Short mmCIF file of C-alpha atoms in Angstrom, two decimals:
data_model
loop_
_atom_site.label_atom_id
_atom_site.label_comp_id
_atom_site.label_asym_id
_atom_site.label_seq_id
_atom_site.Cartn_x
_atom_site.Cartn_y
_atom_site.Cartn_z
CA MET A 55 22.65 -13.76 -5.26
CA ASN A 56 23.52 -10.91 -2.91
CA VAL A 57 20.54 -8.65 -2.18
CA VAL A 58 20.60 -5.39 -0.23
CA PHE A 59 17.25 -4.85 1.47
CA VAL A 60 16.26 -1.43 2.77
CA ASP A 61 14.85 -1.15 6.31
CA PRO A 62 14.27 -4.79 7.31
CA ALA A 63 12.86 -4.01 10.77
CA PHE A 64 9.97 -1.55 10.37
CA PRO A 65 7.07 -1.84 9.82
CA PRO A 66 6.75 -5.41 11.19
CA THR A 67 5.77 -6.90 7.80
CA GLN A 68 9.21 -5.98 6.46
CA ARG A 69 10.73 -9.03 8.13
CA HIS A 70 8.73 -11.31 5.81
CA PHE A 71 10.57 -9.96 2.77
CA VAL A 72 13.92 -10.68 4.44
CA ARG A 73 12.78 -14.14 5.53
CA ALA A 74 11.59 -14.99 2.01
CA LEU A 75 14.81 -13.79 0.36
CA ALA A 76 16.84 -15.99 2.69
CA GLU A 77 14.53 -18.96 2.09
CA VAL A 78 15.01 -18.83 -1.69
CA GLY A 79 18.78 -18.73 -1.37
CA ALA A 80 19.77 -15.06 -1.34
CA SER A 81 22.44 -13.60 0.90
CA VAL A 82 20.66 -10.63 2.45
CA TYR A 83 22.42 -7.44 3.49
CA GLY A 84 20.06 -5.22 5.48
CA VAL A 85 20.40 -1.44 5.63
CA GLY A 86 18.24 0.41 8.14
CA ASP A 87 18.04 3.41 10.42
CA ARG A 88 17.51 1.39 13.60
CA PRO A 89 20.55 0.34 15.66
CA GLY A 90 21.50 -3.27 15.06
CA GLU A 91 20.97 -4.22 18.70
CA TRP A 92 17.28 -3.37 18.32
CA LEU A 93 16.83 -6.26 15.86
CA ASP A 94 15.65 -9.59 17.23
CA ASP A 95 17.67 -12.75 16.80
CA GLU A 96 15.33 -14.31 14.24
CA LEU A 97 15.49 -11.29 11.94
CA ARG A 98 19.26 -11.10 12.27
CA SER A 99 19.55 -14.82 11.43
CA TRP A 100 18.14 -14.18 7.96
CA MET A 101 20.81 -11.60 7.13
CA VAL A 102 24.50 -11.95 6.42
CA HIS A 103 25.10 -8.37 7.56
CA TYR A 104 23.12 -5.40 8.87
CA HIS A 105 24.33 -1.86 8.19
CA HIS A 106 23.05 1.03 10.30
CA VAL A 107 22.53 4.42 8.59
CA PRO A 108 21.07 7.64 10.02
CA ASN A 109 18.22 7.82 7.51
CA VAL A 110 17.28 5.36 4.77
CA THR A 111 15.63 8.11 2.70
CA ASP A 112 18.98 9.96 2.49
CA ALA A 113 20.27 8.78 -0.90
CA GLY A 114 23.81 9.89 -0.02
CA ALA A 115 23.96 7.89 3.21
CA LEU A 116 22.32 4.91 1.52
CA THR A 117 24.81 5.11 -1.35
CA ASP A 118 27.73 5.11 1.09
CA ALA A 119 26.34 2.03 2.84
CA VAL A 120 25.82 0.15 -0.41
CA ARG A 121 29.29 1.03 -1.69
CA TRP A 122 30.73 -0.25 1.59
CA ILE A 123 28.94 -3.55 0.96
CA GLN A 124 30.07 -3.56 -2.68
CA ASP A 125 33.66 -3.37 -1.49
CA LYS A 126 33.08 -6.76 0.16
CA VAL A 127 30.74 -8.60 -2.26
CA TRP A 128 29.08 -8.23 -5.63
CA VAL A 129 25.61 -6.72 -5.12
CA ASP A 130 23.06 -8.18 -7.52
CA ARG A 131 19.93 -6.36 -6.37
CA LEU A 132 18.82 -3.53 -4.10
CA GLU A 133 15.21 -3.74 -2.96
CA ALA A 134 12.92 -1.30 -1.12
CA THR A 135 9.26 -2.03 -0.45
CA ILE A 136 8.11 1.13 1.38
CA GLU A 137 6.72 4.03 -0.68
CA SER A 138 8.90 6.69 0.94
CA HIS A 139 12.05 4.63 0.33
CA THR A 140 11.59 3.86 -3.37
CA LEU A 141 13.06 7.03 -4.87
CA ALA A 142 16.17 7.02 -2.69
CA ALA A 143 16.69 3.33 -3.49
CA ALA A 144 16.39 4.04 -7.22
CA GLN A 145 18.95 6.84 -6.96
CA VAL A 146 21.34 4.44 -5.19
CA ARG A 147 20.85 1.83 -7.91
CA GLU A 148 21.87 4.44 -10.46
CA ASN A 149 24.83 5.61 -8.36
CA CYS A 150 26.06 2.05 -7.78
CA SER A 151 25.16 0.45 -11.16
CA ILE A 152 22.66 -2.04 -9.71
CA PRO A 153 19.73 -3.24 -11.87
CA GLY A 154 16.13 -2.67 -10.82
CA THR A 155 13.48 0.03 -10.76
CA SER A 156 14.81 3.20 -12.38
CA VAL A 157 14.86 6.75 -11.05
CA ARG A 158 12.37 7.75 -13.75
CA THR A 159 9.92 5.03 -12.71
CA ALA A 160 10.30 5.69 -8.99
CA TRP A 161 9.89 9.43 -9.52
CA LEU A 162 6.76 9.00 -11.64
CA CYS A 163 5.25 6.78 -8.95
CA ARG A 164 5.87 9.52 -6.38
CA ASP A 165 4.96 12.63 -8.40
CA LYS A 166 1.22 12.30 -8.94
CA PRO A 167 0.60 14.92 -11.66
CA SER A 168 3.49 13.68 -13.80
CA MET A 169 2.38 10.08 -13.30
CA LYS A 170 -1.14 10.82 -14.46
CA GLN A 171 0.04 12.71 -17.52
CA VAL A 172 2.22 9.79 -18.59
CA LEU A 173 -0.69 7.40 -18.05
CA ARG A 174 -3.09 9.57 -20.05
CA ASP A 175 -0.55 9.77 -22.88
CA ALA A 176 -0.46 5.96 -22.88
CA GLY A 177 -4.25 5.69 -23.07
CA VAL A 178 -4.82 4.81 -19.41
CA PRO A 179 -7.86 6.78 -18.18
CA THR A 180 -7.21 8.92 -15.09
CA ALA A 181 -8.74 11.97 -13.43
CA ALA A 182 -7.86 15.36 -14.89
CA SER A 183 -4.99 16.74 -12.81
CA THR A 184 -2.28 19.36 -12.59
CA ALA A 185 0.66 20.37 -10.43
CA ALA A 186 0.30 23.78 -8.83
CA SER A 187 2.91 25.90 -7.08
CA ASN A 188 0.68 28.86 -6.22
CA ALA A 189 -2.94 29.59 -5.38
CA GLU A 190 -3.79 31.16 -8.73
CA GLU A 191 -2.79 27.99 -10.59
CA VAL A 192 -5.16 26.01 -8.37
CA ARG A 193 -8.00 28.48 -8.89
CA SER A 194 -7.44 28.43 -12.65
CA PHE A 195 -7.73 24.64 -12.67
CA ALA A 196 -10.90 24.89 -10.58
CA ARG A 197 -12.44 27.29 -13.08
CA GLU A 198 -11.58 24.94 -15.95
CA VAL A 199 -12.56 21.59 -14.40
CA GLY A 200 -15.11 22.58 -11.76
CA TYR A 201 -15.80 21.20 -8.29
CA PRO A 202 -15.40 18.91 -6.41
CA LEU A 203 -11.60 18.77 -6.44
CA ILE A 204 -9.01 16.73 -4.58
CA LEU A 205 -5.87 18.45 -3.24
CA LYS A 206 -2.83 16.60 -1.88
CA PRO A 207 0.96 17.02 -1.61
CA ARG A 208 2.61 15.95 -4.87
CA SER A 209 4.49 13.09 -3.23
CA GLY A 210 1.79 12.09 -0.74
CA ALA A 211 0.83 8.46 -0.15
CA GLY A 212 -2.72 7.18 0.33
CA ALA A 213 -5.25 9.49 1.94
CA LEU A 214 -2.72 11.26 4.17
CA ASP A 215 -3.12 15.05 3.86
CA THR A 216 -5.66 14.54 1.05
CA THR A 217 -8.45 17.13 1.03
CA ARG A 218 -11.70 17.35 -0.92
CA VAL A 219 -13.02 20.82 -1.69
CA ASP A 220 -16.51 21.55 -3.00
CA ASP A 221 -16.52 25.30 -3.56
CA ASP A 222 -14.41 28.48 -3.57
CA GLY A 223 -14.63 28.83 0.21
CA GLY A 224 -13.41 25.28 0.80
CA LEU A 225 -10.61 25.82 -1.69
CA ASP A 226 -9.42 28.97 0.10
CA ALA A 227 -9.45 27.12 3.44
CA ALA A 228 -7.48 24.16 2.03
CA LEU A 229 -4.91 26.44 0.42
CA ALA A 230 -4.42 28.19 3.74
CA VAL A 231 -3.70 24.83 5.41
CA PHE A 232 -1.16 23.82 2.77
CA GLY A 233 0.42 27.25 3.01
CA GLY A 234 0.71 26.93 6.77
CA GLN A 235 2.47 23.59 6.28
CA HIS A 236 4.92 25.28 3.85
CA VAL A 237 3.99 22.87 1.04
CA ASP A 238 5.62 24.33 -2.07
CA SER A 239 3.73 22.27 -4.68
CA ILE A 240 0.47 20.33 -4.60
CA ALA A 241 -1.38 17.94 -6.87
CA VAL A 242 -4.88 19.08 -7.84
CA GLU A 243 -7.28 16.54 -9.32
CA GLU A 244 -10.79 16.21 -10.61
CA PHE A 245 -12.92 14.33 -8.06
CA ILE A 246 -14.00 10.99 -9.51
CA GLU A 247 -17.32 9.61 -8.35
CA GLY A 248 -17.52 5.86 -8.01
CA HIS A 249 -16.51 2.73 -6.16
CA GLU A 250 -12.83 2.50 -5.18
CA GLY A 251 -10.48 -0.47 -5.05
CA PHE A 252 -6.96 -1.54 -5.86
CA TYR A 253 -5.25 -3.88 -8.30
CA ASP A 254 -1.99 -5.41 -7.12
CA THR A 255 0.50 -7.42 -9.11
CA LEU A 256 3.77 -9.19 -8.79
CA SER A 257 5.25 -8.40 -12.17
CA VAL A 258 8.26 -10.01 -13.82
CA ASP A 259 9.85 -8.13 -16.72
CA GLY A 260 6.76 -5.92 -16.85
CA VAL A 261 4.24 -8.77 -17.10
CA PRO A 262 1.98 -9.55 -14.10
CA ALA A 263 2.85 -13.06 -12.93
CA LEU A 264 0.40 -12.87 -10.01
CA ASP A 265 -2.46 -10.44 -9.57
CA PHE A 266 -5.14 -9.60 -7.02
CA VAL A 267 -8.11 -7.24 -6.78
CA SER A 268 -9.41 -5.64 -3.59
CA HIS A 269 -12.42 -3.42 -2.89
CA TYR A 270 -12.77 -0.57 -0.38
CA PHE A 271 -15.97 -0.14 1.68
CA PRO A 272 -16.45 2.83 1.84
CA ASN A 273 -13.99 4.79 -0.29
CA VAL A 274 -10.74 5.72 1.43
CA LEU A 275 -11.29 9.45 1.83
CA GLU A 276 -14.59 8.91 3.61
CA ALA A 277 -13.16 6.06 5.70
CA MET A 278 -10.21 8.13 6.88
CA ARG A 279 -12.36 11.12 7.84
CA THR A 280 -15.35 9.57 9.61
CA ARG A 281 -14.85 8.11 13.09
CA TRP A 282 -18.05 6.09 13.41
CA ILE A 283 -17.42 4.09 10.24
CA SER A 284 -15.75 0.68 10.62
CA PRO A 285 -14.10 0.62 7.19
CA GLN A 286 -12.97 -2.50 5.42
CA PHE A 287 -11.23 -3.69 2.33
CA VAL A 288 -11.79 -7.11 0.84
CA ALA A 289 -9.65 -9.09 -1.60
CA THR A 290 -11.97 -10.92 -3.98
CA ASN A 291 -11.51 -14.46 -5.21
CA ARG A 292 -13.68 -13.74 -8.26
CA ILE A 293 -10.96 -12.11 -10.37
CA ASP A 294 -10.73 -15.10 -12.74
CA ALA A 295 -14.48 -15.71 -12.85
CA VAL A 296 -15.86 -12.19 -13.46
CA ALA A 297 -15.18 -10.82 -16.93
CA ASP A 298 -15.34 -7.19 -15.80
CA TYR A 299 -11.96 -7.56 -14.06
CA GLN A 300 -10.25 -8.13 -17.42
CA GLU A 301 -10.28 -4.38 -18.11
CA LEU A 302 -8.30 -3.85 -14.90
CA ARG A 303 -5.79 -6.48 -15.97
CA ASP A 304 -5.39 -5.04 -19.45
CA LEU A 305 -4.86 -1.52 -18.14
CA GLY A 306 -2.48 -2.81 -15.48
CA ARG A 307 -0.16 -4.13 -18.18
CA ARG A 308 -0.38 -0.78 -19.95
CA VAL A 309 0.52 1.00 -16.70
CA ASN A 310 3.63 -1.16 -16.31
CA GLU A 311 4.72 -0.35 -19.84
CA ALA A 312 4.03 3.39 -19.56
CA LEU A 313 5.84 3.81 -16.25
CA GLY A 314 8.66 1.40 -17.04
CA ILE A 315 7.89 -1.05 -14.23
CA GLY A 316 9.84 -4.27 -14.74
CA THR A 317 10.31 -6.88 -12.01
CA SER A 318 8.50 -5.42 -9.04
CA ALA A 319 5.43 -5.56 -6.88
CA THR A 320 2.85 -2.97 -7.95
CA HIS A 321 -0.09 -1.28 -6.25
CA MET A 322 -2.67 0.44 -8.48
CA GLU A 323 -5.63 2.35 -7.05
CA TRP A 324 -8.74 2.61 -9.24
CA PHE A 325 -12.27 4.04 -9.34
CA PHE A 326 -15.27 2.75 -11.26
CA GLY A 327 -18.35 4.94 -11.67
CA PRO A 328 -20.40 6.97 -14.16
CA LYS A 329 -17.24 7.93 -16.09
CA GLY A 330 -16.10 4.31 -16.34
CA LEU A 331 -12.87 2.82 -14.99
CA LYS A 332 -10.16 5.30 -14.06
CA PHE A 333 -6.79 4.65 -12.45
CA SER A 334 -5.61 6.81 -9.58
CA GLU A 335 -2.33 6.32 -7.67
CA ILE A 336 0.30 3.84 -8.86
CA GLY A 337 3.05 2.41 -6.67
CA CYS A 338 6.02 0.31 -7.79
CA ARG A 339 5.98 -1.48 -4.42
CA PRO A 340 3.72 -3.83 -2.47
CA PRO A 341 0.49 -2.58 -0.90
CA GLY A 342 0.52 -1.62 2.75
CA VAL A 343 -1.91 -2.42 5.56
CA GLY A 344 -1.17 -6.14 5.57
CA ALA A 345 -2.80 -6.75 2.17
CA TRP A 346 -0.24 -9.40 1.23
CA ASP A 347 -1.10 -11.31 4.42
CA LEU A 348 -4.71 -11.41 3.25
CA TYR A 349 -3.68 -12.55 -0.24
CA SER A 350 -1.55 -15.32 1.25
CA ALA A 351 -4.33 -16.53 3.55
CA ALA A 352 -6.91 -16.41 0.77
CA ASN A 353 -4.84 -18.23 -1.83
CA ASP A 354 -2.81 -20.90 -0.01
CA LEU A 355 0.30 -19.08 -1.15
CA ASP A 356 3.21 -17.29 0.50
CA ILE A 357 3.22 -14.08 -1.54
CA TYR A 358 6.47 -12.94 0.07
CA ARG A 359 8.14 -16.15 -1.12
CA GLN A 360 6.84 -15.58 -4.65
CA TRP A 361 8.20 -12.03 -4.57
CA ALA A 362 11.60 -13.32 -3.45
CA ASP A 363 11.60 -15.87 -6.29
CA SER A 364 10.89 -13.08 -8.77
CA ILE A 365 13.86 -11.09 -7.48
CA VAL A 366 16.33 -13.95 -7.12
CA HIS A 367 15.23 -16.37 -9.85
CA GLY A 368 13.40 -14.09 -12.27
CA GLN A 369 10.16 -16.06 -12.12
CA VAL A 370 7.48 -17.35 -9.76
CA TRP A 371 6.29 -20.93 -9.45
CA GLY A 372 3.21 -20.58 -7.27
CA GLN A 373 -0.27 -19.66 -8.44
CA PRO A 374 -3.18 -18.37 -6.32
CA SER A 375 -5.86 -20.92 -5.50
CA ARG A 376 -8.61 -18.25 -5.36
CA GLN A 377 -10.17 -20.48 -2.68
CA TYR A 378 -11.17 -17.62 -0.41
CA SER A 379 -11.95 -13.95 -0.35
CA ALA A 380 -10.23 -12.25 2.60
CA GLY A 381 -10.69 -8.88 4.27
CA ILE A 382 -10.06 -6.61 7.21
CA VAL A 383 -12.47 -4.44 9.18
CA ALA A 384 -11.05 -1.58 11.24
CA LEU A 385 -12.61 -0.87 14.64
CA ARG A 386 -12.37 2.69 15.93
CA PRO A 387 -12.65 3.83 19.55
CA GLU A 388 -15.63 5.99 20.38
CA ARG A 389 -13.37 8.91 21.35
CA ASP A 390 -9.72 9.89 21.67
CA GLY A 391 -7.91 8.90 24.86
CA THR A 392 -6.91 5.44 26.06
CA ILE A 393 -8.68 2.18 25.34
CA SER A 394 -10.77 1.02 28.30
CA GLY A 395 -12.38 -2.16 26.96
CA TYR A 396 -14.46 -3.98 24.35
CA SER A 397 -17.87 -5.51 23.92
CA GLY A 398 -19.25 -7.92 21.34
CA VAL A 399 -16.05 -9.92 20.83
CA ASP A 400 -17.48 -13.16 22.25
CA ASP A 401 -20.62 -12.77 20.12
CA ILE A 402 -18.54 -12.52 16.94
CA GLN A 403 -16.40 -15.49 17.96
CA ALA A 404 -19.53 -17.56 18.50
CA ARG A 405 -21.06 -16.59 15.14
CA HIS A 406 -18.04 -16.49 12.85
CA GLY A 407 -15.05 -17.85 14.75
CA GLN A 408 -14.10 -20.47 12.16
CA TRP A 409 -13.61 -17.72 9.56
CA VAL A 410 -11.51 -15.37 11.69
CA LEU A 411 -7.87 -15.22 10.61
CA ASP A 412 -6.74 -13.02 13.49
CA ALA A 413 -7.77 -10.05 15.58
CA HIS A 414 -5.82 -7.17 17.05
CA LEU A 415 -7.41 -5.83 20.24
CA PRO A 416 -4.96 -3.51 22.03
CA PRO A 417 -5.16 -3.93 25.81
CA PRO A 418 -6.84 -1.37 28.07
CA GLY A 419 -4.56 1.58 28.70
CA THR A 420 -3.29 1.69 25.12
CA PRO A 421 -3.44 5.22 23.67
CA THR A 422 -5.93 5.56 20.84
CA GLN A 423 -4.96 6.63 17.33
CA PRO A 424 -6.94 9.04 15.12
CA GLU A 425 -9.04 7.63 12.30
CA THR A 426 -6.63 9.20 9.81
CA ALA A 427 -3.93 6.76 11.01
CA GLY A 428 -5.40 3.97 8.92
CA TYR A 429 -7.00 0.55 9.02
CA MET A 430 -4.56 -1.07 11.46
CA ALA A 431 -4.12 1.90 13.81
CA ASN A 432 -6.40 0.70 16.61
CA ALA A 433 -8.33 -2.59 16.71
CA TYR A 434 -9.09 -4.75 13.69
CA VAL A 435 -10.34 -8.20 12.69
CA ARG A 436 -9.26 -10.13 9.60
CA MET A 437 -11.42 -12.89 8.09
CA ARG A 438 -11.76 -15.13 5.05
CA HIS A 439 -14.61 -17.08 3.43
CA PRO A 440 -15.11 -18.89 0.12
CA ASP A 441 -17.95 -16.53 -0.84
CA PHE A 442 -17.19 -12.81 -1.28
CA ASP A 443 -20.71 -11.62 -0.38
CA THR A 444 -20.88 -13.81 2.73
CA LEU A 445 -17.53 -12.42 3.86
CA ARG A 446 -18.78 -8.86 3.34
CA GLY A 447 -21.76 -9.62 5.55
CA MET A 448 -19.56 -11.07 8.29
CA LEU A 449 -17.23 -8.06 8.24
CA ASP A 450 -20.27 -5.78 8.46
CA ASP A 451 -21.47 -7.81 11.44
CA VAL A 452 -18.11 -7.34 13.18
CA GLY A 453 -18.28 -3.60 12.56
CA ARG A 454 -21.78 -3.38 14.04
CA THR A 455 -21.19 -5.72 16.97
CA VAL A 456 -17.71 -5.06 18.35
CA HIS A 457 -17.36 -1.75 20.18
CA VAL A 458 -14.08 -0.20 21.30
CA TYR A 459 -14.44 1.94 24.43
CA ALA A 460 -12.06 4.74 25.38
CA ARG A 461 -11.78 7.26 28.18
#
């Protein structure tokens, strides 16, 4: 099978998809916006050819590259695993008659109000939402639904540019910010109170062949706005043992059907609180922030290899062991500037070293990143343990003990 893979070099986890495709027998043709000489020898060894384009989100340029490859070989699949690449990749599939995720599906997974309407029509509970192109439409929704509200760009990913407003004054301030950024349409949603997590699958022909559940501590919006918090997310190994997770699984299948997701990784954000279980954002792509690395370490399974089997062979053979829960705790510097040092690292190694998967501690002199940059932006520690609650306690201990100093 000949597989075109979009942007094999960045972010660093992209190389694992290329490696896995090559390992299961595919001939991989990479297309990316980095010059070929920037790629290391190992990455290049997994590809038959690498094609440089100015911008992988430019559907026209991507189409030209794929047609150039099609002039040489039959292209069986075109795969993109980054949120911002999925719509362009779907448009190229349509232009070049390649099977895979459709334009409709990719568009619904990018356009939040349309996505939520389709889910509600299919009986999947979501927050009340609307698309607004002017301030009066937002204020009308606020009068109907009430505060708090969540505002974000229609095609935004994760918590980036997401704003919570609690009253008319906050709404006016948020609208002024979006206006200053020349955002022409925003998604406006009812704020859902409750615990937040995500449900990820590797689906084949719309049916989850592998699935995983992770929990956020605290919820993402708070984590990405509060410097002193050392946020974490934890993949549980209790998904088969706790009956409450079955509702997630049932709704996940309904999401696939409603959005037309076939053979693809999926990433489904959810909330559970006083109003019950509600789904939030849906992605027809793998999760970010190294979540698949945690799933692999927790389950004695190479998730990238299973994904490649689903693409090349139409099935997966591995199954998760559920032996461990695994998680990451992000460690923020005390202030903006450059990292000057750490404390508490030796203490954590002494107490929990056998359960540490890896740690990223940028050397002194490294510029700091803002808390909005995410869980892997500065320092972090990743761990696993057979017991979910014990792991949570260890991650909390890391967050309390390890300090990142900046000047």
